[in-house]
Amino acid sequence: PPRAVMLSVRDWHTRGFTELSDWFSWGIVSFQVYTGVHPYHGGLPEYRKGELERRMRENASVFHPDIRLNRAVRDFGCIPPKLLEWYEATFQQGERVIPPSPYDTGGKTPKAALTKRVLVGQTGHVIHDVLYRGADLAIRVFPEGAILLRSGRLITAWDGSTITDSVSGEAEVVRSGDGWLIGEPGPGGVGLRFVSEESEEKLATPIRARGVFRSGNRLFLIGERGITEIRATKMGRTIITAGKTWGAMPNATTWFDGVGIQDAFGAAYLILPFGKKGCAQIRVRELDGKRVVGGQAGERFATVVAIDKDGAYRKYEYSFDERYGSHSLWEGEAEQAELNVAILPKGVCATIVTDGELTVFVPRSGTVRQVKDGGVSTDMLLSRIGDTVVYLRKGAVWKMRLK
């Protein structure tokens, strides 16, 4: 049997470890894969946030008739009916039996699958304008105004014109001069392309690279010694020039949106490009020994989600001075690993944590504004184009602004 277990998947109704307690842990993880929510998260009137152990002990799961779930939670109808019945019996009634065969698809979807969402009255404080909507669904937005579609086509946000027709979902895209520089990781390393109105050129990679990393509109190759910034330069033809290399341990670093998290023998560091040419490596002791699962950084601000030793999600928000020499820290509970935040270059951030509420905050001043609006929901995946907050929802790209 295992010698340790995360508290978020522990079976509090079983003493020690058994085959059925392991199936319970498997149930929690697989349920999260299907729905995007832990089976003991969501809003219940008699429980406060963070009371995970109490809810697990009292079988107060997402199948409770009074549960309130955000719109970002996927409909339970995506789960095979027999397995859904097993989830409800396991999490809500406390039964402990082996789950059904994946080939057993009989039975009807129980009523508990029809979960309630938070309903908030429309107040009209937020204006939504569509940037792109079509049969070819949008899957990513890049901060300089490129939109990646499911087919692999890359288009501009301002007029929908095609930049190029074949880009993978793992690619990074930045604006460079009069065109676009695209870095695309693959089995043989990183492929580079420069696309302009006149031509599309494949470019030689200046260093041996294992991956590509983007911070704002800066592009870096991940090599054995760290990250090297690259730029496209026109000299008759387009060539790639390699800039400064900043040290990092590639096998011990996880790269997120604009920030790398390095675990150097148990000591945690943030790797943060900033400004036009800078890059900081900042010691963050509060992340020592924690598993970082999400991160995002922008102008003088970074936010990280990590799992602590008890298996709970914790969020850490860092606000930096102009030269990244000092910072302030906010720490609190997080409901999930995913971050839904737009960090604008002018120092303003927007996030959606609860349906019907947009939070606008300025990390440097501590100013926070809560905007109630029924048109705002947690299934809006926030991003930015320039200094404008945009979001992806059901394959369309919208921009939002306050009245």
PDB file of N, CA, C and O in Angstrom, residues 33-74:
ATOM      1  N   VAL A  33     -11.352  15.198 -14.285  1.00  0.00           N
ATOM      2  CA  VAL A  33     -11.020  15.173 -15.706  1.00  0.00           C
ATOM      3  C   VAL A  33     -12.281  15.389 -16.545  1.00  0.00           C
ATOM      4  O   VAL A  33     -12.282  16.151 -17.520  1.00  0.00           O
ATOM      5  N   TYR A  34     -13.366  14.733 -16.167  1.00  0.00           N
ATOM      6  CA  TYR A  34     -14.620  14.872 -16.903  1.00  0.00           C
ATOM      7  C   TYR A  34     -15.219  16.272 -16.781  1.00  0.00           C
ATOM      8  O   TYR A  34     -15.683  16.846 -17.753  1.00  0.00           O
ATOM      9  N   THR A  35     -15.262  16.822 -15.590  1.00  0.00           N
ATOM     10  CA  THR A  35     -16.088  18.008 -15.327  1.00  0.00           C
ATOM     11  C   THR A  35     -15.305  19.287 -15.068  1.00  0.00           C
ATOM     12  O   THR A  35     -15.862  20.372 -15.168  1.00  0.00           O
ATOM     13  N   GLY A  36     -14.029  19.173 -14.681  1.00  0.00           N
ATOM     14  CA  GLY A  36     -13.257  20.357 -14.349  1.00  0.00           C
ATOM     15  C   GLY A  36     -13.445  20.843 -12.936  1.00  0.00           C
ATOM     16  O   GLY A  36     -12.959  21.924 -12.586  1.00  0.00           O
ATOM     17  N   VAL A  37     -14.114  20.078 -12.078  1.00  0.00           N
ATOM     18  CA  VAL A  37     -14.345  20.500 -10.700  1.00  0.00           C
ATOM     19  C   VAL A  37     -14.124  19.313  -9.762  1.00  0.00           C
ATOM     20  O   VAL A  37     -14.419  18.168 -10.106  1.00  0.00           O
ATOM     21  N   HIS A  38     -13.571  19.587  -8.585  1.00  0.00           N
ATOM     22  CA  HIS A  38     -13.443  18.563  -7.545  1.00  0.00           C
ATOM     23  C   HIS A  38     -14.849  18.215  -7.052  1.00  0.00           C
ATOM     24  O   HIS A  38     -15.705  19.089  -6.900  1.00  0.00           O
ATOM     25  N   PRO A  39     -15.142  16.935  -6.790  1.00  0.00           N
ATOM     26  CA  PRO A  39     -16.517  16.563  -6.402  1.00  0.00           C
ATOM     27  C   PRO A  39     -16.966  17.142  -5.070  1.00  0.00           C
ATOM     28  O   PRO A  39     -18.159  17.066  -4.747  1.00  0.00           O
ATOM     29  N   TYR A  40     -16.061  17.747  -4.300  1.00  0.00           N
ATOM     30  CA  TYR A  40     -16.470  18.378  -3.044  1.00  0.00           C
ATOM     31  C   TYR A  40     -16.205  19.884  -3.063  1.00  0.00           C
ATOM     32  O   TYR A  40     -16.051  20.510  -2.016  1.00  0.00           O
ATOM     33  N   HIS A  41     -16.162  20.461  -4.263  1.00  0.00           N
ATOM     34  CA  HIS A  41     -16.134  21.914  -4.417  1.00  0.00           C
ATOM     35  C   HIS A  41     -17.517  22.395  -4.844  1.00  0.00           C
ATOM     36  O   HIS A  41     -18.460  21.617  -4.917  1.00  0.00           O
ATOM     37  N   GLY A  42     -17.622  23.683  -5.151  1.00  0.00           N
ATOM     38  CA  GLY A  42     -18.919  24.272  -5.448  1.00  0.00           C
ATOM     39  C   GLY A  42     -19.514  24.896  -4.195  1.00  0.00           C
ATOM     40  O   GLY A  42     -19.046  24.658  -3.079  1.00  0.00           O
ATOM     41  N   GLY A  43     -20.535  25.706  -4.373  1.00  0.00           N
ATOM     42  CA  GLY A  43     -21.118  26.436  -3.257  1.00  0.00           C
ATOM     43  C   GLY A  43     -22.244  25.688  -2.566  1.00  0.00           C
ATOM     44  O   GLY A  43     -23.182  25.216  -3.213  1.00  0.00           O
ATOM     45  N   LEU A  44     -22.158  25.568  -1.247  1.00  0.00           N
ATOM     46  CA  LEU A  44     -23.242  25.050  -0.413  1.00  0.00           C
ATOM     47  C   LEU A  44     -23.443  26.021   0.746  1.00  0.00           C
ATOM     48  O   LEU A  44     -22.462  26.446   1.374  1.00  0.00           O
ATOM     49  N   PRO A  45     -24.681  26.402   1.045  1.00  0.00           N
ATOM     50  CA  PRO A  45     -24.938  27.464   2.028  1.00  0.00           C
ATOM     51  C   PRO A  45     -24.301  27.220   3.387  1.00  0.00           C
ATOM     52  O   PRO A  45     -23.827  28.150   4.031  1.00  0.00           O
ATOM     53  N   GLU A  46     -24.274  25.972   3.864  1.00  0.00           N
ATOM     54  CA  GLU A  46     -23.813  25.699   5.230  1.00  0.00           C
ATOM     55  C   GLU A  46     -22.307  25.469   5.337  1.00  0.00           C
ATOM     56  O   GLU A  46     -21.800  25.162   6.419  1.00  0.00           O
ATOM     57  N   TYR A  47     -21.584  25.609   4.208  1.00  0.00           N
ATOM     58  CA  TYR A  47     -20.139  25.363   4.228  1.00  0.00           C
ATOM     59  C   TYR A  47     -19.387  26.592   3.715  1.00  0.00           C
ATOM     60  O   TYR A  47     -19.817  27.243   2.763  1.00  0.00           O
ATOM     61  N   ARG A  48     -18.261  26.867   4.361  1.00  0.00           N
ATOM     62  CA  ARG A  48     -17.399  27.947   3.902  1.00  0.00           C
ATOM     63  C   ARG A  48     -16.383  27.401   2.899  1.00  0.00           C
ATOM     64  O   ARG A  48     -16.138  26.193   2.835  1.00  0.00           O
ATOM     65  N   LYS A  49     -15.766  28.296   2.128  1.00  0.00           N
ATOM     66  CA  LYS A  49     -14.696  27.890   1.227  1.00  0.00           C
ATOM     67  C   LYS A  49     -13.539  27.314   2.029  1.00  0.00           C
ATOM     68  O   LYS A  49     -13.211  27.800   3.101  1.00  0.00           O
ATOM     69  N   GLY A  50     -12.935  26.279   1.503  1.00  0.00           N
ATOM     70  CA  GLY A  50     -11.787  25.690   2.174  1.00  0.00           C
ATOM     71  C   GLY A  50     -12.136  24.580   3.143  1.00  0.00           C
ATOM     72  O   GLY A  50     -11.236  23.947   3.711  1.00  0.00           O
ATOM     73  N   GLU A  51     -13.425  24.306   3.355  1.00  0.00           N
ATOM     74  CA  GLU A  51     -13.816  23.226   4.279  1.00  0.00           C
ATOM     75  C   GLU A  51     -13.901  21.895   3.529  1.00  0.00           C
ATOM     76  O   GLU A  51     -14.893  21.168   3.618  1.00  0.00           O
ATOM     77  N   LEU A  52     -12.832  21.558   2.817  1.00  0.00           N
ATOM     78  CA  LEU A  52     -12.837  20.355   1.995  1.00  0.00           C
ATOM     79  C   LEU A  52     -12.951  19.095   2.842  1.00  0.00           C
ATOM     80  O   LEU A  52     -13.773  18.212   2.566  1.00  0.00           O
ATOM     81  N   GLU A  53     -12.152  18.982   3.898  1.00  0.00           N
ATOM     82  CA  GLU A  53     -12.195  17.777   4.731  1.00  0.00           C
ATOM     83  C   GLU A  53     -13.578  17.576   5.345  1.00  0.00           C
ATOM     84  O   GLU A  53     -14.114  16.457   5.355  1.00  0.00           O
ATOM     85  N   ARG A  54     -14.163  18.650   5.863  1.00  0.00           N
ATOM     86  CA  ARG A  54     -15.494  18.532   6.472  1.00  0.00           C
ATOM     87  C   ARG A  54     -16.518  18.052   5.453  1.00  0.00           C
ATOM     88  O   ARG A  54     -17.343  17.171   5.744  1.00  0.00           O
ATOM     89  N   ARG A  55     -16.477  18.596   4.253  1.00  0.00           N
ATOM     90  CA  ARG A  55     -17.436  18.198   3.232  1.00  0.00           C
ATOM     91  C   ARG A  55     -17.229  16.741   2.817  1.00  0.00           C
ATOM     92  O   ARG A  55     -18.203  16.017   2.559  1.00  0.00           O
ATOM     93  N   MET A  56     -15.974  16.301   2.756  1.00  0.00           N
ATOM     94  CA  MET A  56     -15.720  14.903   2.394  1.00  0.00           C
ATOM     95  C   MET A  56     -16.206  13.971   3.497  1.00  0.00           C
ATOM     96  O   MET A  56     -16.755  12.896   3.219  1.00  0.00           O
ATOM     97  N   ARG A  57     -16.016  14.365   4.737  1.00  0.00           N
ATOM     98  CA  ARG A  57     -16.488  13.534   5.855  1.00  0.00           C
ATOM     99  C   ARG A  57     -18.014  13.475   5.904  1.00  0.00           C
ATOM    100  O   ARG A  57     -18.589  12.451   6.291  1.00  0.00           O
ATOM    101  N   GLU A  58     -18.674  14.566   5.502  1.00  0.00           N
ATOM    102  CA  GLU A  58     -20.131  14.649   5.609  1.00  0.00           C
ATOM    103  C   GLU A  58     -20.831  14.358   4.283  1.00  0.00           C
ATOM    104  O   GLU A  58     -22.043  14.583   4.164  1.00  0.00           O
ATOM    105  N   ASN A  59     -20.088  13.876   3.286  1.00  0.00           N
ATOM    106  CA  ASN A  59     -20.661  13.522   1.977  1.00  0.00           C
ATOM    107  C   ASN A  59     -21.436  14.679   1.348  1.00  0.00           C
ATOM    108  O   ASN A  59     -22.502  14.488   0.750  1.00  0.00           O
ATOM    109  N   ALA A  60     -20.897  15.896   1.470  1.00  0.00           N
ATOM    110  CA  ALA A  60     -21.539  17.085   0.897  1.00  0.00           C
ATOM    111  C   ALA A  60     -20.890  17.386  -0.456  1.00  0.00           C
ATOM    112  O   ALA A  60     -20.020  18.243  -0.563  1.00  0.00           O
ATOM    113  N   SER A  61     -21.324  16.659  -1.471  1.00  0.00           N
ATOM    114  CA  SER A  61     -20.661  16.701  -2.774  1.00  0.00           C
ATOM    115  C   SER A  61     -21.416  17.589  -3.758  1.00  0.00           C
ATOM    116  O   SER A  61     -22.420  18.228  -3.425  1.00  0.00           O
ATOM    117  N   VAL A  62     -20.950  17.572  -4.995  1.00  0.00           N
ATOM    118  CA  VAL A  62     -21.619  18.328  -6.053  1.00  0.00           C
ATOM    119  C   VAL A  62     -22.986  17.738  -6.399  1.00  0.00           C
ATOM    120  O   VAL A  62     -23.741  18.349  -7.165  1.00  0.00           O
ATOM    121  N   PHE A  63     -23.314  16.575  -5.869  1.00  0.00           N
ATOM    122  CA  PHE A  63     -24.620  15.973  -6.105  1.00  0.00           C
ATOM    123  C   PHE A  63     -25.653  16.396  -5.059  1.00  0.00           C
ATOM    124  O   PHE A  63     -26.793  15.942  -5.100  1.00  0.00           O
ATOM    125  N   HIS A  64     -25.262  17.248  -4.117  1.00  0.00           N
ATOM    126  CA  HIS A  64     -26.192  17.783  -3.123  1.00  0.00           C
ATOM    127  C   HIS A  64     -27.236  18.638  -3.842  1.00  0.00           C
ATOM    128  O   HIS A  64     -26.913  19.399  -4.758  1.00  0.00           O
ATOM    129  N   PRO A  65     -28.518  18.540  -3.461  1.00  0.00           N
ATOM    130  CA  PRO A  65     -29.563  19.295  -4.175  1.00  0.00           C
ATOM    131  C   PRO A  65     -29.401  20.808  -4.115  1.00  0.00           C
ATOM    132  O   PRO A  65     -29.942  21.523  -4.973  1.00  0.00           O
ATOM    133  N   ASP A  66     -28.665  21.331  -3.146  1.00  0.00           N
ATOM    134  CA  ASP A  66     -28.488  22.789  -3.027  1.00  0.00           C
ATOM    135  C   ASP A  66     -27.182  23.296  -3.617  1.00  0.00           C
ATOM    136  O   ASP A  66     -26.820  24.456  -3.403  1.00  0.00           O
ATOM    137  N   ILE A  67     -26.462  22.464  -4.379  1.00  0.00           N
ATOM    138  CA  ILE A  67     -25.154  22.862  -4.892  1.00  0.00           C
ATOM    139  C   ILE A  67     -25.289  24.000  -5.894  1.00  0.00           C
ATOM    140  O   ILE A  67     -26.275  24.099  -6.625  1.00  0.00           O
ATOM    141  N   ARG A  68     -24.295  24.894  -5.901  1.00  0.00           N
ATOM    142  CA  ARG A  68     -24.209  25.967  -6.887  1.00  0.00           C
ATOM    143  C   ARG A  68     -22.841  25.863  -7.570  1.00  0.00           C
ATOM    144  O   ARG A  68     -21.816  25.926  -6.895  1.00  0.00           O
ATOM    145  N   LEU A  69     -22.875  25.687  -8.882  1.00  0.00           N
ATOM    146  CA  LEU A  69     -21.633  25.531  -9.634  1.00  0.00           C
ATOM    147  C   LEU A  69     -21.523  26.632 -10.683  1.00  0.00           C
ATOM    148  O   LEU A  69     -22.527  27.074 -11.246  1.00  0.00           O
ATOM    149  N   ASN A  70     -20.292  27.052 -10.942  1.00  0.00           N
ATOM    150  CA  ASN A  70     -20.071  28.055 -11.974  1.00  0.00           C
ATOM    151  C   ASN A  70     -20.292  27.468 -13.360  1.00  0.00           C
ATOM    152  O   ASN A  70     -20.238  26.257 -13.563  1.00  0.00           O
ATOM    153  N   ARG A  71     -20.491  28.349 -14.339  1.00  0.00           N
ATOM    154  CA  ARG A  71     -20.758  27.896 -15.702  1.00  0.00           C
ATOM    155  C   ARG A  71     -19.547  27.230 -16.345  1.00  0.00           C
ATOM    156  O   ARG A  71     -19.678  26.530 -17.349  1.00  0.00           O
ATOM    157  N   ALA A  72     -18.364  27.464 -15.788  1.00  0.00           N
ATOM    158  CA  ALA A  72     -17.166  26.834 -16.344  1.00  0.00           C
ATOM    159  C   ALA A  72     -17.146  25.332 -16.097  1.00  0.00           C
ATOM    160  O   ALA A  72     -16.413  24.603 -16.764  1.00  0.00           O
ATOM    161  N   VAL A  73     -17.935  24.845 -15.143  1.00  0.00           N
ATOM    162  CA  VAL A  73     -18.011  23.401 -14.880  1.00  0.00           C
ATOM    163  C   VAL A  73     -18.751  22.726 -16.034  1.00  0.00           C
ATOM    164  O   VAL A  73     -19.838  23.146 -16.421  1.00  0.00           O
ATOM    165  N   ARG A  74     -18.138  21.669 -16.586  1.00  0.00           N
ATOM    166  CA  ARG A  74     -18.762  20.991 -17.707  1.00  0.00           C
ATOM    167  C   ARG A  74     -19.981  20.185 -17.256  1.00  0.00           C
ATOM    168  O   ARG A  74     -20.014  19.657 -16.143  1.00  0.00           O
TER     169      ARG A  74
END
